[in-house]
Amino acid sequence: MFKPQVQRGMKELDRSAFNLTRSVVALRVPTKSLGHIKSDLAEDVLRIPKVLNVVSDNSEKNDHKLVLLCPEITSTSLDEGSDKLRALVRENGWETLTHDVTLGYDNWTVYDILRAVLPDPTQAPTAYEQIGHIAHMNLRDEYLEYKNIIGQVILDKSPTVTMVVNKLDTIDNTFRNFKMEVLAGEPNFIAQVRENDCVFKFDYSKVYWNSRLHPEHERLTNSFKLGSSVCDVMAGVGPFAVPAARRGSLVWANDLNPASYEALVDNIGLNKVQDRVRAFNMDGRDFIRQAFTDFYASTQNGTLSLPPIPKSANASRSRPAVAKPDPRPIAVASRSFDHVVMNLPAIAIEFLDAFRGLFRRVTGSDDSSVNLPLIHAHCFTKSDEPEKDILQRACRAMGYPEEQYLDLDAEVFYVRKVAPNKDMYCLSLNLPKSVAYANDDEM
């Protein structure tokens, strides 16, 4: 296979440096035979992006064409070709000859170009996360001096990318965003992405978004039943809250970051779930205490309800629209939130302390009519015993006896690997009654 000429040390992109002319073996065949030749000889025919494998033979009659063969076939005797190729040539008496093919920058892949440029051709950094029109890279230190050429090549070779950025530091635990630099393209951080049949729009430079969490967003929201009540404490721009509401849950969603809150409000409107989602811009612990108090108070006059789901909201590529959606309001029967989502993996477990004694203060007594929530707290761990580590940390945060961690009604679900020695999990924990109704003196 052809490869571009090595250009080690290039730091400013010179596209003309990757021009290359090579000779290939060709068959001169009648034009009327072209159809079955390309199908019968698929493994022998030249396959290079943006390069024609059937060209003119420059004859006056124009009744023959040249079929270009793959570069592995180097002799006109076709020794390296398939048995079928040699048989057809002998049977039809086709002429074999050579033809010059000119390749340029547009014919090479990202990997081809970067392997030709970077010091270590086996480690070309071509991976990136795409957020709308933005390609987000996380370049290692050894590639920083080549960052401009890497960014420009990614931009050139990715049709849906108009800006390439590189992460400069770690995620800020307060607002979950990070500094980044533009490597190539016009600076435009307003991204729009589609996920779980919803549209999300946000300023990527000011908020947190991770497309690799799509499966986790879908897994968790799919677990919420029709009429569930959901308290999303670190909601971001709404990847849990909006799909959950769209599928028939009542959601109270909060984020401390003003930019995330602004995008959350916009996305609620963009997806037409204003009647199912309330948005807040508060500290997480304050929100937990206030939300549970206000939700309980709102149920004092009877069962809450939501408008029925519109027919269009039932449709997706994987889930056809319901022919006759139920026109009746959706009952929200619980007197407390059924689910709590805390997607701030660096510190979410620490927020479990806000639930200690919470129900004693909210209800004033052990009210058997009030359900206790299932709390989904995302977290990181580097432990060789991840389940034990996560459960014991949860115990410490709640003031629950650490030695009794196995008594917790909980599941630890693996989400993804974020670093060689660091994994992300989701702890789904039924709030223990002893914690929910703990006496203030025990806090």
Coordinates of C-alpha atoms in Angstrom, one line a residue:
M1 CA 0.0 0.0 0.0
F2 CA 1.2 3.5 -0.8
K3 CA 2.2 5.8 2.0
P4 CA 3.1 9.5 1.9
Q5 CA 6.7 10.6 2.0
V6 CA 8.1 11.0 5.5
Q7 CA 8.2 14.6 6.7
R8 CA 9.6 14.2 10.2
G9 CA 9.6 17.3 12.3
M10 CA 7.1 19.3 10.2
K11 CA 5.2 21.6 12.5
E12 CA 3.4 23.9 10.0
L13 CA 1.4 22.0 7.5
D14 CA 2.6 22.0 3.9
R15 CA 0.1 20.0 2.0
S16 CA 2.2 19.9 -1.2
A17 CA 4.9 18.0 0.6
F18 CA 2.7 14.9 0.6
N19 CA 2.4 14.7 -3.2
L20 CA 3.5 11.4 -4.6
T21 CA 3.6 9.8 -8.1
R22 CA 3.8 6.0 -8.4
S23 CA 3.4 3.5 -11.2
V24 CA 0.8 0.8 -10.9
V25 CA 0.0 -2.2 -13.2
A26 CA -3.1 -1.7 -15.3
L27 CA -5.3 -3.8 -17.6
R28 CA -6.5 -2.5 -21.0
V29 CA -10.0 -3.9 -21.3
P30 CA -13.0 -3.2 -23.6
T31 CA -15.4 -0.7 -22.1
K32 CA -18.3 -3.2 -22.3
S33 CA -16.5 -5.5 -20.0
L34 CA -16.0 -3.0 -17.1
G35 CA -19.1 -3.9 -15.1
H36 CA -18.2 -7.5 -14.3
I37 CA -14.5 -6.9 -14.1
K38 CA -14.8 -4.5 -11.1
S39 CA -17.0 -7.0 -9.2
D40 CA -15.1 -10.2 -10.2
L41 CA -11.7 -8.7 -9.4
A42 CA -12.6 -6.6 -6.3
E43 CA -9.5 -7.9 -4.4
D44 CA -7.2 -7.0 -7.2
V45 CA -8.4 -3.5 -8.2
L46 CA -6.8 -0.3 -6.8
R47 CA -8.7 1.0 -3.8
I48 CA -7.5 4.5 -2.7
P49 CA -9.8 7.2 -1.5
K50 CA -10.5 9.9 -4.2
V51 CA -8.5 8.0 -6.8
L52 CA -10.3 6.6 -9.9
N53 CA -9.5 3.0 -10.6
V54 CA -10.8 3.1 -14.2
V55 CA -9.2 5.7 -16.4
S56 CA -9.0 6.6 -20.1
D57 CA -6.4 4.8 -22.2
N58 CA -6.1 7.9 -24.4
S59 CA -7.0 6.0 -27.6
E60 CA -9.0 7.7 -30.3
K61 CA -11.8 5.2 -30.4
N62 CA -12.4 5.4 -26.7
D63 CA -13.7 1.8 -26.7
H64 CA -11.1 0.6 -24.1
K65 CA -10.3 1.7 -20.6
L66 CA -7.5 1.1 -18.2
V67 CA -8.4 -0.8 -15.0
L68 CA -5.8 0.1 -12.3
L69 CA -4.6 -2.7 -10.0
C70 CA -3.6 -2.6 -6.4
P71 CA 0.0 -1.6 -5.6
E72 CA 0.7 -5.1 -4.2
I73 CA 0.7 -6.3 -7.8
T74 CA 4.1 -5.0 -9.1
S75 CA 4.7 -7.0 -12.3
T76 CA 2.8 -7.1 -15.6
S77 CA 3.0 -10.9 -15.3
L78 CA 0.5 -10.5 -12.5
D79 CA 2.3 -13.0 -10.2
E80 CA 1.0 -11.3 -7.1
G81 CA -2.6 -11.2 -8.3
S82 CA -5.4 -13.6 -7.7
D83 CA -5.8 -16.8 -9.7
K84 CA -9.1 -15.4 -11.1
L85 CA -7.3 -12.3 -12.4
R86 CA -4.6 -14.3 -14.3
A87 CA -7.3 -16.6 -15.7
L88 CA -9.4 -13.8 -17.0
V89 CA -6.4 -12.0 -18.6
R90 CA -5.3 -15.2 -20.3
E91 CA -8.9 -16.0 -21.5
N92 CA -9.6 -12.6 -22.9
G93 CA -6.1 -11.7 -24.1
W94 CA -6.1 -8.3 -22.2
E95 CA -3.0 -6.2 -22.4
T96 CA -1.1 -5.4 -19.2
L97 CA 0.9 -2.2 -18.9
T98 CA 1.9 0.4 -16.3
H99 CA 0.2 3.7 -15.5
D100 CA 1.3 6.6 -13.3
V101 CA -1.0 7.5 -10.4
T102 CA -0.5 10.9 -8.7
L103 CA -1.5 11.1 -5.0
G104 CA -1.8 14.2 -2.8
Y105 CA -2.7 15.3 0.6
D106 CA -6.4 14.7 0.0
N107 CA -5.8 11.0 -0.6
W108 CA -4.1 10.3 2.7
T109 CA -5.9 9.6 6.0
V110 CA -5.3 11.5 9.3
Y111 CA -3.2 8.5 10.4
D112 CA -1.1 8.4 7.2
I113 CA -0.2 12.1 7.5
L114 CA 0.5 12.1 11.3
R115 CA 2.6 9.0 11.0
A116 CA 4.7 10.7 8.3
V117 CA 5.2 13.8 10.5
L118 CA 5.6 12.8 14.1
P119 CA 8.8 11.4 15.7
D120 CA 7.2 8.1 16.7
P121 CA 5.1 6.9 13.8
T122 CA 3.5 4.1 15.9
Q123 CA 1.9 6.6 18.3
A124 CA 0.0 9.1 16.1
P125 CA -2.6 10.8 18.3
T126 CA -5.7 10.6 16.1
A127 CA -8.4 10.0 18.7
Y128 CA -10.8 12.8 19.8
E129 CA -14.2 13.3 21.3
Q130 CA -16.6 15.1 19.0
I131 CA -19.2 17.5 20.5
G132 CA -21.3 18.8 17.7
H133 CA -18.8 20.6 15.4
I134 CA -16.0 20.5 17.9
A135 CA -13.2 17.9 18.0
H136 CA -11.8 17.8 21.6
M137 CA -8.3 16.3 22.0
N138 CA -6.3 15.6 25.1
L139 CA -2.7 15.7 23.7
R140 CA 0.2 14.3 25.8
D141 CA 3.1 16.6 26.5
E142 CA 5.4 15.0 23.9
Y143 CA 2.9 16.1 21.1
L144 CA 2.4 19.7 22.2
E145 CA 5.1 21.1 19.9
Y146 CA 3.1 19.5 17.0
K147 CA -0.3 20.6 18.2
N148 CA -1.0 23.0 15.4
I149 CA -0.3 20.5 12.6
I150 CA -2.3 17.8 14.4
G151 CA -5.2 20.1 14.8
Q152 CA -5.2 21.2 11.2
V153 CA -5.0 17.7 9.9
I154 CA -7.9 16.6 12.1
L155 CA -9.9 19.6 10.8
D156 CA -9.1 18.9 7.2
K157 CA -10.0 15.2 7.4
S158 CA -13.2 15.4 9.4
P159 CA -16.1 16.7 7.3
T160 CA -18.3 17.5 10.3
V161 CA -15.6 19.2 12.4
T162 CA -15.1 23.0 12.1
M163 CA -13.0 23.6 15.2
V164 CA -10.3 21.5 17.0
V165 CA -9.5 22.2 20.7
N166 CA -7.0 20.8 23.2
K167 CA -7.6 20.4 26.9
L168 CA -5.2 22.4 28.9
D169 CA -5.9 21.4 32.5
T170 CA -8.0 19.1 34.7
I171 CA -11.8 19.5 35.2
D172 CA -12.7 22.2 37.8
N173 CA -14.6 20.4 40.5
T174 CA -16.8 23.4 41.2
F175 CA -18.2 24.1 37.7
R176 CA -16.9 20.9 35.9
N177 CA -15.4 22.8 33.0
F178 CA -11.7 23.1 31.9
K179 CA -9.5 25.5 30.0
M180 CA -8.8 24.7 26.4
E181 CA -7.0 26.2 23.4
V182 CA -8.2 26.3 19.8
L183 CA -5.7 24.3 17.6
A184 CA -7.5 24.8 14.2
G185 CA -10.7 26.3 12.8
E186 CA -12.8 29.3 13.7
P187 CA -13.5 29.8 17.4
N188 CA -17.1 28.9 18.0
F189 CA -17.9 27.1 21.3
I190 CA -21.7 27.0 20.9
A191 CA -22.2 23.3 20.3
Q192 CA -25.4 21.4 19.5
V193 CA -25.6 17.6 19.9
R194 CA -28.3 15.0 19.7
E195 CA -28.5 12.3 22.3
N196 CA -31.3 9.9 23.5
D197 CA -33.8 11.5 21.1
C198 CA -33.1 15.0 22.6
V199 CA -31.3 18.0 21.4
F200 CA -28.8 19.8 23.7
K201 CA -27.2 23.2 23.0
F202 CA -24.5 24.8 25.2
D203 CA -21.3 26.8 25.3
Y204 CA -18.7 24.0 25.5
S205 CA -16.1 26.3 27.0
K206 CA -18.3 27.0 30.1
V207 CA -20.0 23.7 30.9
Y208 CA -19.3 20.0 31.1
W209 CA -20.3 17.6 28.4
N210 CA -18.9 14.1 27.7
S211 CA -20.3 12.2 24.7
R212 CA -18.7 9.0 26.0
L213 CA -21.3 9.0 28.8
H214 CA -24.2 8.5 26.3
P215 CA -24.7 4.8 27.3
E216 CA -24.8 5.8 31.0
H217 CA -27.3 8.6 30.3
E218 CA -29.5 6.1 28.4
R219 CA -29.1 3.3 30.9
L220 CA -30.2 5.4 33.9
T221 CA -33.0 7.3 32.3
N222 CA -34.4 4.0 30.9
S223 CA -34.7 2.7 34.4
F224 CA -37.1 5.5 35.4
K225 CA -40.8 4.4 35.2
L226 CA -43.6 6.5 33.8
G227 CA -44.6 8.9 36.5
S228 CA -41.4 8.6 38.4
S229 CA -40.1 11.7 40.4
V230 CA -36.5 12.5 39.9
C231 CA -34.2 14.9 41.8
D232 CA -31.1 15.7 39.6
V233 CA -28.7 17.4 41.9
M234 CA -25.8 18.1 39.5
A235 CA -27.8 18.2 36.3
G236 CA -25.4 20.0 34.0
V237 CA -27.1 20.9 30.7
G238 CA -29.7 18.2 31.2
P239 CA -28.4 14.8 29.8
F240 CA -30.4 12.9 32.5
A241 CA -33.1 15.4 33.3
V242 CA -34.4 16.2 29.8
P243 CA -34.7 12.6 28.4
A244 CA -36.3 11.5 31.7
A245 CA -38.9 14.2 31.5
R246 CA -39.5 13.5 27.8
R247 CA -40.3 9.9 28.7
G248 CA -42.8 10.8 31.4
S249 CA -40.9 11.6 34.6
L250 CA -41.3 14.6 36.9
V251 CA -37.9 16.2 37.2
W252 CA -36.4 18.8 39.5
A253 CA -33.0 19.6 38.1
N254 CA -30.2 21.7 39.6
D255 CA -26.7 22.9 38.8
L256 CA -24.4 25.3 40.6
N257 CA -22.7 26.5 37.4
P258 CA -24.7 29.6 36.1
A259 CA -23.8 28.7 32.5
S260 CA -25.0 25.1 32.9
Y261 CA -28.2 26.4 34.5
E262 CA -28.8 28.7 31.6
A263 CA -28.2 25.9 29.0
L264 CA -30.4 23.6 31.1
V265 CA -33.3 26.1 30.9
D266 CA -32.8 26.5 27.2
N267 CA -32.7 22.7 26.6
I268 CA -35.8 22.2 28.6
G269 CA -37.6 24.6 26.2
L270 CA -35.8 23.3 23.1
N271 CA -37.2 19.8 23.9
K272 CA -40.6 21.0 25.0
V273 CA -40.6 19.5 28.5
Q274 CA -41.3 22.7 30.4
D275 CA -44.3 21.1 32.0
R276 CA -42.2 18.3 33.5
V277 CA -39.0 19.9 34.6
R278 CA -38.2 22.6 37.1
A279 CA -34.7 24.1 36.9
F280 CA -32.6 25.5 39.9
N281 CA -29.3 27.2 40.3
M282 CA -28.2 26.3 43.8
D283 CA -25.5 24.6 45.9
G284 CA -26.1 20.9 45.8
R285 CA -26.6 20.3 49.5
D286 CA -28.9 23.3 49.8
F287 CA -30.9 22.0 46.8
I288 CA -31.3 18.5 48.2
R289 CA -32.7 19.9 51.5
Q290 CA -34.9 22.4 49.9
A291 CA -36.2 20.2 47.1
F292 CA -37.2 17.4 49.4
T293 CA -38.9 19.8 51.7
D294 CA -40.8 21.5 48.9
F295 CA -41.7 18.3 47.1
Y296 CA -43.2 16.8 50.2
A297 CA -45.2 20.0 50.9
S298 CA -46.5 19.9 47.3
T299 CA -48.0 16.4 47.9
Q300 CA -50.1 17.5 50.9
N301 CA -53.1 18.3 48.8
G302 CA -53.1 15.0 46.9
T303 CA -51.4 13.1 44.1
L304 CA -49.4 15.2 41.6
S305 CA -49.9 14.7 37.9
L306 CA -48.2 15.5 34.6
P307 CA -49.7 16.1 31.1
P308 CA -49.8 13.1 28.9
I309 CA -46.8 12.5 26.6
P310 CA -47.4 13.8 23.1
K311 CA -47.4 11.3 20.3
S312 CA -44.3 12.8 18.7
A313 CA -42.3 12.3 22.0
N314 CA -42.8 8.5 21.8
A315 CA -41.0 8.3 18.4
S316 CA -37.4 7.5 17.9
R317 CA -35.3 5.4 15.5
S318 CA -35.3 2.5 18.0
R319 CA -38.8 3.1 19.4
P320 CA -41.7 3.8 16.9
A321 CA -44.4 6.2 17.9
V322 CA -47.3 4.8 19.8
A323 CA -50.3 4.8 17.5
K324 CA -52.7 6.0 20.2
P325 CA -50.8 7.5 23.2
D326 CA -52.7 7.5 26.5
P327 CA -54.5 10.8 26.7
R328 CA -54.9 10.7 30.5
P329 CA -52.6 12.7 32.8
I330 CA -49.6 10.9 34.2
A331 CA -50.0 10.3 38.0
V332 CA -46.9 11.0 40.1
A333 CA -47.9 8.9 43.1
S334 CA -44.8 9.2 45.4
R335 CA -44.7 11.7 48.2
S336 CA -41.0 12.0 47.9
F337 CA -38.5 11.7 45.0
D338 CA -38.2 8.2 43.7
H339 CA -34.7 8.8 42.3
V340 CA -31.8 11.1 43.0
V341 CA -29.1 11.5 40.4
M342 CA -25.7 12.9 41.5
N343 CA -23.4 12.9 38.5
L344 CA -20.3 14.7 39.8
P345 CA -17.9 11.7 40.1
A346 CA -15.1 13.5 41.8
I347 CA -17.2 14.4 44.9
A348 CA -20.8 13.1 44.5
I349 CA -20.5 10.5 47.3
E350 CA -19.6 13.3 49.8
F351 CA -23.1 14.8 49.2
L352 CA -24.7 11.8 50.8
D353 CA -24.2 13.6 54.1
A354 CA -27.1 15.9 53.1
F355 CA -29.5 12.9 53.5
R356 CA -28.7 12.2 57.1
G357 CA -31.7 13.2 59.1
L358 CA -33.3 14.8 56.1
F359 CA -36.6 13.0 56.3
R360 CA -36.9 13.6 60.1
R361 CA -36.7 17.3 59.3
V362 CA -39.0 17.2 56.2
T363 CA -41.8 15.0 57.6
G364 CA -41.4 15.7 61.3
S365 CA -41.9 12.0 62.1
D366 CA -41.5 8.5 60.7
D367 CA -44.1 8.8 58.0
S368 CA -44.7 5.4 56.5
S369 CA -46.5 6.9 53.5
V370 CA -43.3 8.6 52.4
N371 CA -41.0 6.6 50.2
L372 CA -37.2 6.7 50.5
P373 CA -35.3 7.5 47.3
L374 CA -33.0 5.3 45.2
I375 CA -29.8 7.5 45.0
H376 CA -27.5 7.2 42.0
A377 CA -24.1 8.7 42.8
H378 CA -21.4 8.5 40.2
C379 CA -17.9 8.2 41.5
F380 CA -14.3 7.4 40.6
T381 CA -12.1 4.7 42.3
K382 CA -8.6 3.5 41.9
S383 CA -9.1 0.6 44.3
D384 CA -8.5 -3.1 43.5
E385 CA -11.7 -3.7 45.4
P386 CA -14.0 -1.0 43.8
E387 CA -17.3 -2.2 45.3
K388 CA -15.9 -2.3 48.9
D389 CA -14.1 1.1 48.5
I390 CA -17.3 2.8 47.1
L391 CA -19.7 1.4 49.7
Q392 CA -17.4 2.2 52.6
R393 CA -17.0 5.8 51.4
A394 CA -20.8 6.0 51.2
C395 CA -21.0 4.8 54.7
R396 CA -18.6 7.4 56.0
A397 CA -20.5 10.2 54.2
M398 CA -23.9 9.1 55.6
G399 CA -22.7 8.4 59.1
Y400 CA -23.6 4.7 58.6
P401 CA -21.5 2.0 60.3
E402 CA -18.6 1.4 57.9
E403 CA -18.2 -2.2 59.1
Q404 CA -21.8 -2.9 58.0
Y405 CA -21.3 -1.8 54.4
L406 CA -22.4 -5.1 53.1
D407 CA -25.8 -4.6 54.7
L408 CA -26.5 -1.6 52.4
D409 CA -29.2 -2.2 49.8
A410 CA -27.0 -1.1 46.9
E411 CA -25.6 -1.9 43.5
V412 CA -22.2 -0.7 42.2
F413 CA -22.4 -0.5 38.4
Y414 CA -19.2 -0.1 36.2
V415 CA -19.5 2.8 33.8
R416 CA -16.2 3.2 32.0
K417 CA -12.4 3.5 32.4
V418 CA -11.3 7.1 32.5
A419 CA -7.5 6.5 33.0
P420 CA -5.2 3.5 33.2
N421 CA -5.7 3.2 37.0
K422 CA -9.0 5.0 37.4
D423 CA -12.5 3.8 36.8
M424 CA -16.0 5.4 36.9
Y425 CA -18.9 3.7 38.6
C426 CA -22.5 4.4 39.5
L427 CA -23.5 3.6 43.1
S428 CA -27.3 3.0 43.2
L429 CA -28.2 3.1 46.9
N430 CA -31.6 2.8 48.6
L431 CA -31.4 5.4 51.3
P432 CA -31.3 3.5 54.6
K433 CA -34.1 4.4 56.9
S434 CA -31.7 4.8 59.8
V435 CA -29.9 7.5 57.9
A436 CA -33.0 9.3 56.6
Y437 CA -34.6 9.6 60.0
A438 CA -31.4 10.0 62.0
N439 CA -31.6 12.3 65.0
D440 CA -29.9 15.7 64.5
D441 CA -27.8 15.0 67.6
E442 CA -26.3 12.0 65.8
M443 CA -25.1 14.1 62.8

